[in-house]
Coordinates of C-alpha atoms (C1' of nucleotides) in Angstrom, one line a residue:
Chain P
M1 CA 88.7 57.5 144.8
H2 CA 85.4 55.8 144.7
E3 CA 82.6 55.6 147.2
W4 CA 82.8 52.4 149.2
Q5 CA 85.9 53.3 151.1
E6 CA 84.5 56.2 153.0
E7 CA 81.4 54.5 154.2
V8 CA 83.0 51.2 155.0
L9 CA 86.3 52.2 156.6
A10 CA 85.9 55.8 157.6
E11 CA 85.4 54.9 161.3
V12 CA 89.0 53.8 161.5
R13 CA 90.4 57.2 160.7
A14 CA 89.7 58.4 164.2
G15 CA 92.1 55.7 165.7
S16 CA 95.4 57.1 166.7
R17 CA 98.1 54.7 165.7
I18 CA 97.3 52.5 162.7
S19 CA 99.5 49.5 162.2
D20 CA 99.3 46.8 159.5
R21 CA 97.5 44.5 161.9
D22 CA 94.7 47.0 162.3
I23 CA 94.3 47.2 158.5
V24 CA 94.3 43.4 158.3
D25 CA 91.6 43.2 161.0
K26 CA 89.4 45.9 159.5
V27 CA 89.5 44.6 156.0
R28 CA 89.0 41.0 157.1
R29 CA 86.0 42.1 159.1
A30 CA 84.6 44.1 156.2
V31 CA 85.0 41.2 153.9
L32 CA 83.3 38.9 156.4
M33 CA 80.4 41.3 156.8
Q34 CA 80.1 41.5 153.0
R35 CA 80.7 45.2 153.0
L36 CA 83.6 44.6 150.7
P37 CA 82.1 42.2 148.1
P38 CA 84.3 39.7 146.1
G39 CA 86.2 41.4 143.3
T40 CA 86.4 44.8 145.0
R41 CA 89.6 46.5 144.0
L42 CA 91.9 47.4 146.8
P43 CA 94.5 49.8 145.4
E44 CA 97.4 50.5 147.8
V45 CA 97.3 54.3 147.6
T46 CA 93.5 54.5 148.2
L47 CA 93.7 52.2 151.1
G48 CA 96.6 54.2 152.5
E49 CA 94.6 57.4 152.2
V50 CA 91.7 55.9 154.0
F51 CA 93.8 54.7 156.9
G52 CA 96.1 57.6 156.9
V53 CA 99.3 55.6 156.3
S54 CA 101.7 55.1 153.4
R55 CA 101.8 52.3 150.9
S56 CA 104.5 50.5 152.9
V57 CA 102.1 49.6 155.7
V58 CA 99.3 48.8 153.3
R59 CA 101.5 46.5 151.3
K60 CA 102.4 44.5 154.3
A61 CA 98.7 44.3 155.3
L62 CA 97.7 43.2 151.8
T63 CA 100.4 40.5 151.8
R64 CA 99.2 39.1 155.1
L65 CA 95.6 39.2 153.8
A66 CA 96.7 37.3 150.8
S67 CA 98.3 34.6 153.0
E68 CA 95.0 34.4 154.8
H69 CA 93.2 33.9 151.5
V70 CA 91.1 37.0 152.0
V71 CA 92.5 38.9 149.0
D72 CA 94.0 37.9 145.6
Q73 CA 97.4 39.5 145.0
R74 CA 98.9 39.0 141.5
P75 CA 102.1 40.6 140.3
N76 CA 101.6 44.0 138.8
Q77 CA 97.9 44.0 139.4
V78 CA 95.5 45.5 141.9
A79 CA 94.7 43.4 144.9
R80 CA 91.1 42.3 144.9
V81 CA 88.8 40.7 147.4
R82 CA 88.9 37.0 146.7
A83 CA 85.9 35.1 145.4
P84 CA 86.4 31.4 146.2
S85 CA 84.8 29.1 143.7
I86 CA 82.1 26.6 144.4
E87 CA 84.6 23.8 144.2
E88 CA 87.0 25.5 146.6
T89 CA 84.1 26.1 149.0
R90 CA 83.3 22.4 149.1
E91 CA 86.9 21.6 149.6
T92 CA 87.3 24.2 152.4
F93 CA 84.3 22.7 154.2
A94 CA 85.7 19.2 153.8
A95 CA 89.0 20.3 155.2
R96 CA 87.4 22.1 158.1
R97 CA 85.3 19.0 158.9
L98 CA 88.4 17.0 159.1
V99 CA 90.4 19.4 161.2
E100 CA 87.6 20.6 163.5
G101 CA 86.4 17.1 163.9
E102 CA 89.9 16.1 165.1
V103 CA 90.1 19.1 167.4
A104 CA 86.8 18.3 168.9
S105 CA 87.8 14.7 169.4
L106 CA 91.1 15.8 171.1
L107 CA 89.1 18.2 173.3
A108 CA 86.4 15.7 174.4
G109 CA 86.5 15.3 178.1
R110 CA 89.4 17.6 178.6
L111 CA 87.6 20.9 179.0
D112 CA 88.3 22.7 182.2
A113 CA 85.5 24.6 184.0
A114 CA 86.5 28.0 182.8
S115 CA 86.5 27.0 179.1
R116 CA 83.2 25.1 179.5
D117 CA 81.6 28.3 181.0
R118 CA 82.9 30.5 178.2
L119 CA 81.6 28.1 175.5
A120 CA 78.2 27.7 177.3
A121 CA 77.9 31.5 177.6
E122 CA 78.5 32.0 173.9
A123 CA 76.0 29.3 173.1
R124 CA 73.4 31.0 175.3
G125 CA 74.2 34.3 173.7
E126 CA 73.7 32.9 170.2
I127 CA 70.3 31.5 171.1
E128 CA 69.3 34.8 172.7
A129 CA 70.5 36.9 169.7
H130 CA 68.6 34.6 167.4
G131 CA 65.5 35.0 169.5
R132 CA 65.5 38.7 169.2
G133 CA 66.4 38.5 165.5
D134 CA 69.8 40.1 165.9
E135 CA 71.6 38.2 163.1
P136 CA 75.0 40.0 163.3
A137 CA 75.2 39.3 167.1
R138 CA 74.2 35.7 166.5
I139 CA 77.0 35.3 163.9
E140 CA 79.4 36.9 166.4
H141 CA 78.5 34.3 169.1
S142 CA 78.6 31.4 166.7
L143 CA 82.0 32.4 165.4
A144 CA 83.2 32.9 169.0
I145 CA 82.3 29.3 169.8
H146 CA 84.3 27.9 166.9
H147 CA 87.2 30.2 167.5
L148 CA 87.3 29.2 171.1
L149 CA 87.5 25.5 170.0
A150 CA 90.5 26.4 167.8
E151 CA 92.1 28.3 170.6
L152 CA 91.6 25.6 173.2
S153 CA 92.9 22.9 170.8
P154 CA 95.5 20.8 172.7
N155 CA 97.3 20.6 169.3
R156 CA 98.2 24.2 168.6
V157 CA 99.2 23.5 165.0
L158 CA 95.8 22.1 164.3
G159 CA 94.3 25.0 166.2
A160 CA 96.0 27.5 164.0
M161 CA 94.9 25.6 160.9
L162 CA 91.4 25.6 162.2
T163 CA 91.4 29.4 162.8
D164 CA 92.3 29.8 159.1
L165 CA 89.6 27.4 158.0
I166 CA 86.9 29.1 160.1
L167 CA 87.7 32.4 158.5
R168 CA 87.6 30.9 155.0
T169 CA 84.3 29.1 155.5
S170 CA 82.8 32.2 157.1
I171 CA 83.6 34.2 154.0
V172 CA 82.0 31.7 151.7
I173 CA 79.0 31.3 153.9
A174 CA 78.4 35.0 153.5
L175 CA 79.0 34.6 149.8
Y176 CA 76.8 31.6 149.0
K177 CA 74.1 31.9 151.7
W178 CA 70.7 31.7 150.2
A179 CA 69.6 35.2 149.6
N180 CA 66.2 34.6 151.1
L181 CA 67.7 32.7 154.0
A182 CA 68.3 35.3 156.7
S183 CA 70.2 33.0 159.0
C184 CA 72.5 30.0 159.1
F185 CA 71.3 29.1 162.6
L186 CA 71.0 25.4 163.4
E187 CA 68.9 25.3 166.5
G188 CA 70.5 23.4 169.3
D189 CA 73.5 22.2 167.3
H190 CA 76.0 24.0 169.4
T191 CA 74.4 23.0 172.6
T192 CA 74.4 19.3 171.8
L193 CA 78.0 19.7 170.6
L194 CA 79.1 21.2 173.9
A195 CA 77.3 18.4 175.7
A196 CA 79.2 15.8 173.7
L197 CA 82.5 17.6 174.6
E198 CA 81.7 17.4 178.3
Q199 CA 80.5 13.8 178.0
G200 CA 84.0 13.0 176.9
D201 CA 83.3 10.6 174.0
A202 CA 85.8 11.6 171.3
E203 CA 84.0 10.0 168.4
V204 CA 80.6 11.4 169.3
A205 CA 82.2 14.9 169.5
R206 CA 83.9 14.4 166.2
E207 CA 80.7 13.3 164.5
G208 CA 78.8 16.1 166.2
I209 CA 81.1 18.6 164.5
R210 CA 81.0 16.8 161.2
H211 CA 77.3 16.7 161.2
H212 CA 77.0 20.4 162.2
L213 CA 79.3 21.5 159.4
E214 CA 77.6 19.3 156.9
S215 CA 74.3 20.8 157.8
L216 CA 75.8 24.3 157.5
E217 CA 77.2 23.5 154.1
A218 CA 73.8 22.1 153.0
L219 CA 72.3 25.5 153.8
L220 CA 74.4 27.1 151.1
D221 CA 73.5 27.5 147.5
L222 CA 76.3 25.7 145.8
S223 CA 74.5 24.8 142.6
P224 CA 76.7 25.0 139.5
R225 CA 74.7 27.8 138.0
E226 CA 76.3 30.1 140.5
A227 CA 79.6 29.6 138.8
S228 CA 78.8 32.9 137.0
I229 CA 79.9 34.6 140.2
D230 CA 83.4 33.6 139.6
L231 CA 83.3 34.7 136.0
K232 CA 81.9 38.0 136.9
A233 CA 84.6 38.5 139.5
I234 CA 87.4 37.4 137.1
L235 CA 86.2 39.2 134.0
G236 CA 84.5 42.1 135.8
R237 CA 85.8 45.4 134.5
S238 CA 83.7 47.7 136.6
R239 CA 85.3 49.2 139.6
E240 CA 82.4 48.3 141.9
Q241 CA 81.3 44.7 142.5
A242 CA 79.7 42.9 139.6
Chain C
M1 CA 128.7 41.2 157.7
H2 CA 129.5 37.8 159.0
E3 CA 130.7 34.7 157.3
W4 CA 127.8 32.4 156.7
Q5 CA 126.1 34.4 154.1
E6 CA 128.9 34.2 151.5
E7 CA 129.2 30.5 151.7
V8 CA 125.6 29.6 151.9
L9 CA 124.0 32.1 149.5
A10 CA 126.8 33.4 147.3
E11 CA 125.7 31.2 144.4
V12 CA 122.6 33.2 143.9
R13 CA 124.4 36.5 143.2
A14 CA 125.1 35.3 139.7
G15 CA 121.4 35.0 138.9
S16 CA 120.1 37.9 136.8
R17 CA 116.8 39.1 138.3
I18 CA 116.2 38.3 141.9
S19 CA 112.7 38.5 143.2
D20 CA 111.3 37.9 146.6
R21 CA 110.2 34.4 145.6
D22 CA 113.8 33.5 144.8
I23 CA 114.9 34.7 148.2
V24 CA 112.2 32.7 149.8
D25 CA 113.1 29.6 147.9
K26 CA 116.8 29.9 148.7
V27 CA 116.4 30.6 152.4
R28 CA 113.8 27.9 152.7
R29 CA 116.2 25.4 151.1
A30 CA 119.1 26.5 153.2
V31 CA 117.1 26.0 156.4
L32 CA 116.0 22.6 155.1
M33 CA 119.5 21.6 154.4
Q34 CA 120.6 22.9 157.9
R35 CA 123.0 25.4 156.4
L36 CA 121.1 28.1 158.3
P37 CA 120.7 26.6 161.8
P38 CA 117.8 27.7 164.1
G39 CA 118.4 31.0 165.7
T40 CA 120.5 32.3 162.9
R41 CA 120.0 36.1 162.6
L42 CA 118.7 37.3 159.2
P43 CA 119.1 41.1 159.2
E44 CA 117.4 42.8 156.3
V45 CA 120.3 44.8 155.0
T46 CA 122.7 41.9 155.1
L47 CA 120.3 39.7 153.2
G48 CA 119.8 42.5 150.8
E49 CA 123.5 42.9 150.2
V50 CA 123.9 39.1 149.7
F51 CA 121.1 39.0 147.1
G52 CA 121.9 42.4 145.6
V53 CA 118.4 43.9 146.3
S54 CA 117.1 46.5 148.7
R55 CA 115.3 45.9 151.9
S56 CA 111.9 46.2 150.3
V57 CA 112.3 42.9 148.6
V58 CA 113.9 41.3 151.5
R59 CA 111.1 42.4 153.8
K60 CA 108.5 40.9 151.6
A61 CA 110.5 37.6 151.5
L62 CA 110.9 37.5 155.2
T63 CA 107.2 38.1 155.7
R64 CA 106.4 35.2 153.5
L65 CA 108.9 33.0 155.2
A66 CA 107.3 33.9 158.5
S67 CA 103.9 32.9 157.2
E68 CA 105.5 29.6 156.2
H69 CA 106.8 29.2 159.7
V70 CA 110.4 29.1 158.5
V71 CA 111.5 32.3 160.3
D72 CA 110.4 34.1 163.4
Q73 CA 109.6 37.8 162.8
R74 CA 108.9 39.8 165.9
P75 CA 108.3 43.6 165.9
N76 CA 111.4 45.7 166.1
Q77 CA 113.7 42.6 166.2
V78 CA 115.9 40.8 163.8
A79 CA 114.2 37.9 162.0
R80 CA 115.7 34.6 163.0
V81 CA 115.5 31.0 161.7
R82 CA 112.8 29.4 163.7
A83 CA 113.5 26.6 166.2
P84 CA 110.2 24.6 166.7
S85 CA 109.9 23.1 170.2
I86 CA 109.6 19.4 170.9
E87 CA 106.0 19.9 171.6
E88 CA 105.3 21.7 168.4
T89 CA 107.2 19.0 166.6
R90 CA 104.9 16.4 167.9
E91 CA 101.9 18.5 167.1
T92 CA 103.1 19.1 163.6
F93 CA 103.5 15.4 163.0
A94 CA 100.1 14.7 164.4
A95 CA 98.6 17.3 162.1
R96 CA 100.4 15.9 159.1
R97 CA 99.3 12.4 159.9
L98 CA 95.7 13.6 159.9
V99 CA 96.0 15.6 156.7
E100 CA 98.2 13.4 154.7
G101 CA 96.2 10.3 155.8
E102 CA 93.0 12.0 154.5
V103 CA 94.8 13.0 151.2
A104 CA 96.0 9.4 150.7
S105 CA 92.5 8.1 151.4
L106 CA 91.0 10.5 148.9
L107 CA 93.7 9.5 146.4
A108 CA 93.3 5.7 146.8
G109 CA 92.2 4.1 143.5
R110 CA 92.1 7.4 141.7
L111 CA 95.7 7.7 140.5
D112 CA 96.0 8.0 136.7
A113 CA 98.8 6.3 134.9
A114 CA 101.0 9.3 134.6
S115 CA 100.9 10.1 138.3
R116 CA 101.5 6.5 139.2
D117 CA 104.6 6.5 137.0
R118 CA 105.9 9.7 138.5
L119 CA 105.5 8.3 142.1
A120 CA 107.0 5.0 141.2
A121 CA 110.0 6.7 139.6
E122 CA 110.6 8.7 142.7
A123 CA 110.3 5.6 144.9
R124 CA 112.9 3.8 142.7
G125 CA 115.1 6.9 142.8
E126 CA 115.0 7.0 146.6
I127 CA 116.0 3.3 146.9
E128 CA 118.8 3.8 144.4
A129 CA 120.1 6.9 146.1
H130 CA 120.0 5.1 149.4
G131 CA 121.9 2.2 147.9
R132 CA 124.7 4.3 146.8
G133 CA 124.7 6.2 150.1
D134 CA 123.7 9.5 148.6
E135 CA 121.6 10.9 151.4
P136 CA 120.8 14.3 150.0
A137 CA 119.5 12.7 146.8
R138 CA 117.5 10.3 148.8
I139 CA 115.9 13.1 150.8
E140 CA 115.1 14.8 147.6
H141 CA 113.3 11.8 146.2
S142 CA 111.5 11.2 149.4
L143 CA 110.3 14.7 149.6
A144 CA 109.2 14.6 146.0
I145 CA 106.9 11.7 146.7
H146 CA 105.1 13.5 149.5
H147 CA 105.0 16.8 147.6
L148 CA 103.5 14.9 144.7
L149 CA 100.8 13.5 146.9
A150 CA 100.0 17.0 148.1
E151 CA 99.9 18.3 144.5
L152 CA 97.7 15.4 143.3
S153 CA 95.2 15.8 146.2
P154 CA 91.7 16.0 144.8
N155 CA 91.0 18.5 147.6
R156 CA 93.3 21.4 146.8
V157 CA 92.8 23.1 150.1
L158 CA 94.0 20.0 151.9
G159 CA 96.8 19.7 149.4
A160 CA 98.1 23.2 150.2
M161 CA 97.9 22.5 153.9
L162 CA 99.8 19.3 153.3
T163 CA 102.5 21.2 151.4
D164 CA 103.0 23.4 154.4
L165 CA 103.1 20.6 156.8
I166 CA 105.6 18.6 154.8
L167 CA 108.0 21.6 154.9
R168 CA 107.6 22.0 158.6
T169 CA 108.1 18.4 159.4
S170 CA 111.2 18.3 157.1
I171 CA 112.7 21.2 159.1
V172 CA 112.2 19.5 162.4
I173 CA 113.4 16.2 161.1
A174 CA 116.6 17.9 160.1
L175 CA 116.7 19.4 163.6
Y176 CA 115.9 16.5 165.8
K177 CA 117.4 13.6 163.8
W178 CA 119.6 11.4 165.8
A179 CA 123.1 12.8 165.3
N180 CA 124.5 9.3 164.6
L181 CA 121.6 8.3 162.4
A182 CA 122.7 9.2 158.9
S183 CA 119.3 8.5 157.3
C184 CA 115.6 8.6 158.0
F185 CA 115.0 5.9 155.4
L186 CA 112.3 3.4 156.0
E187 CA 113.0 0.6 153.6
G188 CA 110.0 -0.3 151.5
D189 CA 107.6 2.1 153.2
H190 CA 107.0 4.3 150.2
T191 CA 106.7 1.3 147.9
T192 CA 104.0 -0.4 150.0
L193 CA 102.3 2.9 150.3
L194 CA 102.1 3.3 146.5
A195 CA 100.8 -0.2 146.2
A196 CA 98.0 0.6 148.7
L197 CA 97.1 3.7 146.7
E198 CA 96.9 1.6 143.5
Q199 CA 95.0 -1.1 145.3
G200 CA 92.3 1.5 146.0
D201 CA 91.4 0.8 149.6
A202 CA 91.1 4.2 151.2
E203 CA 91.5 3.0 154.8
V204 CA 94.6 0.9 154.0
A205 CA 96.2 3.9 152.3
R206 CA 95.3 6.2 155.2
E207 CA 96.8 3.8 157.7
G208 CA 99.8 3.2 155.5
I209 CA 100.6 7.0 155.7
R210 CA 99.9 7.2 159.4
H211 CA 102.2 4.3 160.1
H212 CA 104.9 5.7 157.9
L213 CA 104.8 9.0 159.6
E214 CA 104.7 7.5 163.1
S215 CA 107.8 5.5 162.2
L216 CA 109.5 8.6 160.9
E217 CA 108.7 10.5 164.1
A218 CA 109.9 7.6 166.2
L219 CA 113.3 8.0 164.5
L220 CA 113.7 11.4 166.0
D221 CA 115.2 12.3 169.3
L222 CA 112.4 14.1 171.0
S223 CA 113.4 13.4 174.6
P224 CA 112.8 16.3 177.0
R225 CA 116.4 16.9 177.6
E226 CA 116.7 18.3 174.2
A227 CA 114.6 21.3 175.3
S228 CA 117.9 23.0 175.9
I229 CA 118.0 23.6 172.2
D230 CA 115.1 26.0 172.5
L231 CA 116.7 27.9 175.4
K232 CA 119.9 28.2 173.5
A233 CA 118.1 29.5 170.5
I234 CA 116.0 31.9 172.5
L235 CA 118.7 33.1 174.8
G236 CA 121.6 32.8 172.4
R237 CA 123.6 36.0 172.2
S238 CA 126.2 34.9 169.7
R239 CA 125.7 35.9 166.1
E240 CA 126.3 32.3 165.0
Q241 CA 124.1 29.4 165.9
A242 CA 124.2 28.3 169.5
Chain Y
dG1 C1' 80.0 48.9 113.6
dA2 C1' 84.0 45.9 115.1
dC3 C1' 88.6 45.8 115.7
dA4 C1' 93.4 47.1 116.1
dT5 C1' 96.8 50.7 117.6
dG6 C1' 98.8 54.1 120.4
dA7 C1' 99.0 57.4 124.2
dA8 C1' 97.6 58.8 128.7
dT9 C1' 96.7 57.2 133.2
dC10 C1' 96.7 54.3 137.0
dC11 C1' 98.9 51.2 139.8
dT12 C1' 102.5 48.3 141.5
dG13 C1' 107.8 47.1 142.1
dT14 C1' 111.9 48.8 143.9
dA15 C1' 115.2 51.8 146.1
dT16 C1' 116.4 55.1 149.5
dA17 C1' 116.0 58.5 153.4
dC18 C1' 114.7 59.4 157.9
dA19 C1' 112.5 58.3 162.4
dA20 C1' 112.1 55.1 166.2
dT21 C1' 113.0 51.3 168.8
dG22 C1' 116.0 47.8 171.0
dA23 C1' 120.5 45.8 172.0
dA24 C1' 125.3 46.6 173.2
dT25 C1' 128.7 49.3 175.5
dG26 C1' 131.1 51.8 178.9
dG27 C1' 131.7 54.6 183.1
dG28 C1' 130.5 55.4 187.6
dT29 C1' 128.8 53.9 192.2
dT30 C1' 128.3 50.7 196.1
Chain I
dA1 C1' 133.5 42.6 191.4
dA2 C1' 128.5 43.4 190.7
dC3 C1' 125.0 46.6 189.5
dC4 C1' 122.8 50.7 187.5
dC5 C1' 122.3 54.2 184.2
dA6 C1' 123.3 56.9 180.1
dT7 C1' 125.1 56.8 175.7
dT8 C1' 126.0 54.5 171.1
dC9 C1' 125.3 51.5 167.6
dA10 C1' 122.6 48.2 165.0
dT11 C1' 118.3 47.2 163.0
dT12 C1' 113.6 47.7 162.0
dG13 C1' 109.3 50.9 160.9
dT14 C1' 107.6 54.3 157.8
dA15 C1' 107.3 57.6 154.1
dT16 C1' 108.5 59.0 149.6
dA17 C1' 110.5 59.1 144.8
dC18 C1' 111.1 57.1 140.6
dA19 C1' 110.7 53.4 137.1
dG20 C1' 108.0 49.9 134.7
dG21 C1' 104.0 47.3 133.7
dA22 C1' 98.9 47.1 133.1
dT23 C1' 94.6 49.1 132.0
dT24 C1' 91.7 52.4 129.8
dC25 C1' 90.3 55.4 126.4
dA26 C1' 90.5 57.7 122.1
dT27 C1' 91.7 57.5 117.4
dG28 C1' 91.9 55.5 113.0
dT29 C1' 91.2 51.7 109.7
dC30 C1' 88.7 47.9 107.6

DNA sequence: GACATGAATCCTGTATACAATGAATGGGTT
DNA sequence: AACCCATTCATTGTATACAGGATTCATGTC
């Protein structure tokens, strides 16, 4: 039993009934918040002790996390937090541009009043949070906007794919964000995007999304030298992160 | 213990070591071949007896099949073979057109000689199989072409998404294919597609795929009256298919 | 000191037992 | 006959035990 588990996941112990879904949510969130860095070992018994359940439940949770590309699960080996390579990061962004662009184009001019209000509220919330320097809250609002787009997608299949891609890009954003860059906030991007959606021009909306995501990707440090991160994660022997 | 299991899955029993992957493969294939119709109950113990393993292994297999959208797994209920609705079928095709079109566009003019040969061989095999009326073999070759595209995709993330979409569309093709229509063979489509890929024009390749998939979808019977299939599957009380 | 070898340990893979939930069944009432 | 309720059965959810593979560490050899 090492140290990270207590600090990161202790809060959950208070919860009454823990199911595999809870574990998935908590771990996913911890990875997203970089409290569980890539390469972190996730042994089944340890996780079970932390959450107060047996390995059966943990195993199911880990399998689902693996299918979400959050952890790496190889036969006879400890599950570890995944460390997507630079190449995969680029490919994930490209896939998301394609899918989210299409979703935006399908959604253009089709938003009902309620959805528009929810989106606008999140956009305002993001700006506010950024204004008062509350980065976690800002990320929360930004993610909410994109998740809302996925949820509202008229094509549910594409919507589900987008949900997955948003998660994966969020993880790599946390991973490859410039260390000195506090925020990945693109002033006004979301606002103009929503305007395009209301306007109803599918191609403008699609391009709006593509541009937004390209700018986001450009904020990351994907230079080849960072490839060492992968090596460290793969070769890393220490039980903590490299 | 009912009857379908013996006939459909008995062949596996001879195999030496059965892992969850084997079960996933076998069940997926059986669903694809319509030997396990939508709504079929897949109880864990029964499956375990058929394959000669315990519920632990079966459970893992079912979870993976659920994440592949092959079976429906609801809490405290028997897993059943999924019956995608008409609406979902349309959405799946739309998603596949988007993704496979992009993959084709990325692949245009980038095929190395070996890949070209493999694709051409499958295309020839499909035509031959169709010539001698061997529909299962024809489907096999046709699927191989598309799976090869997914595998060759320069963008691996899109490739994996495409693999999933090919499976899902194949299942609904089997489901909604005109009863009297023996084949979903579109003469020459694959050949001209490969020509476009070699030619190297990304947009021609993309449109080739989109047109091919639209034609395929048009061959299906997606008229609203068929919605009864879903009801039967959902309400079906009999242990066999509705 | 570097490297190979072996044992001890950790961890996962699988099977099984028990608890809990949901569906099917049957009897009784209107 | 139709409906309601309690009981029974089928099936999943969870915990645990044991076996096997992987990793780690200590020992011995070059």
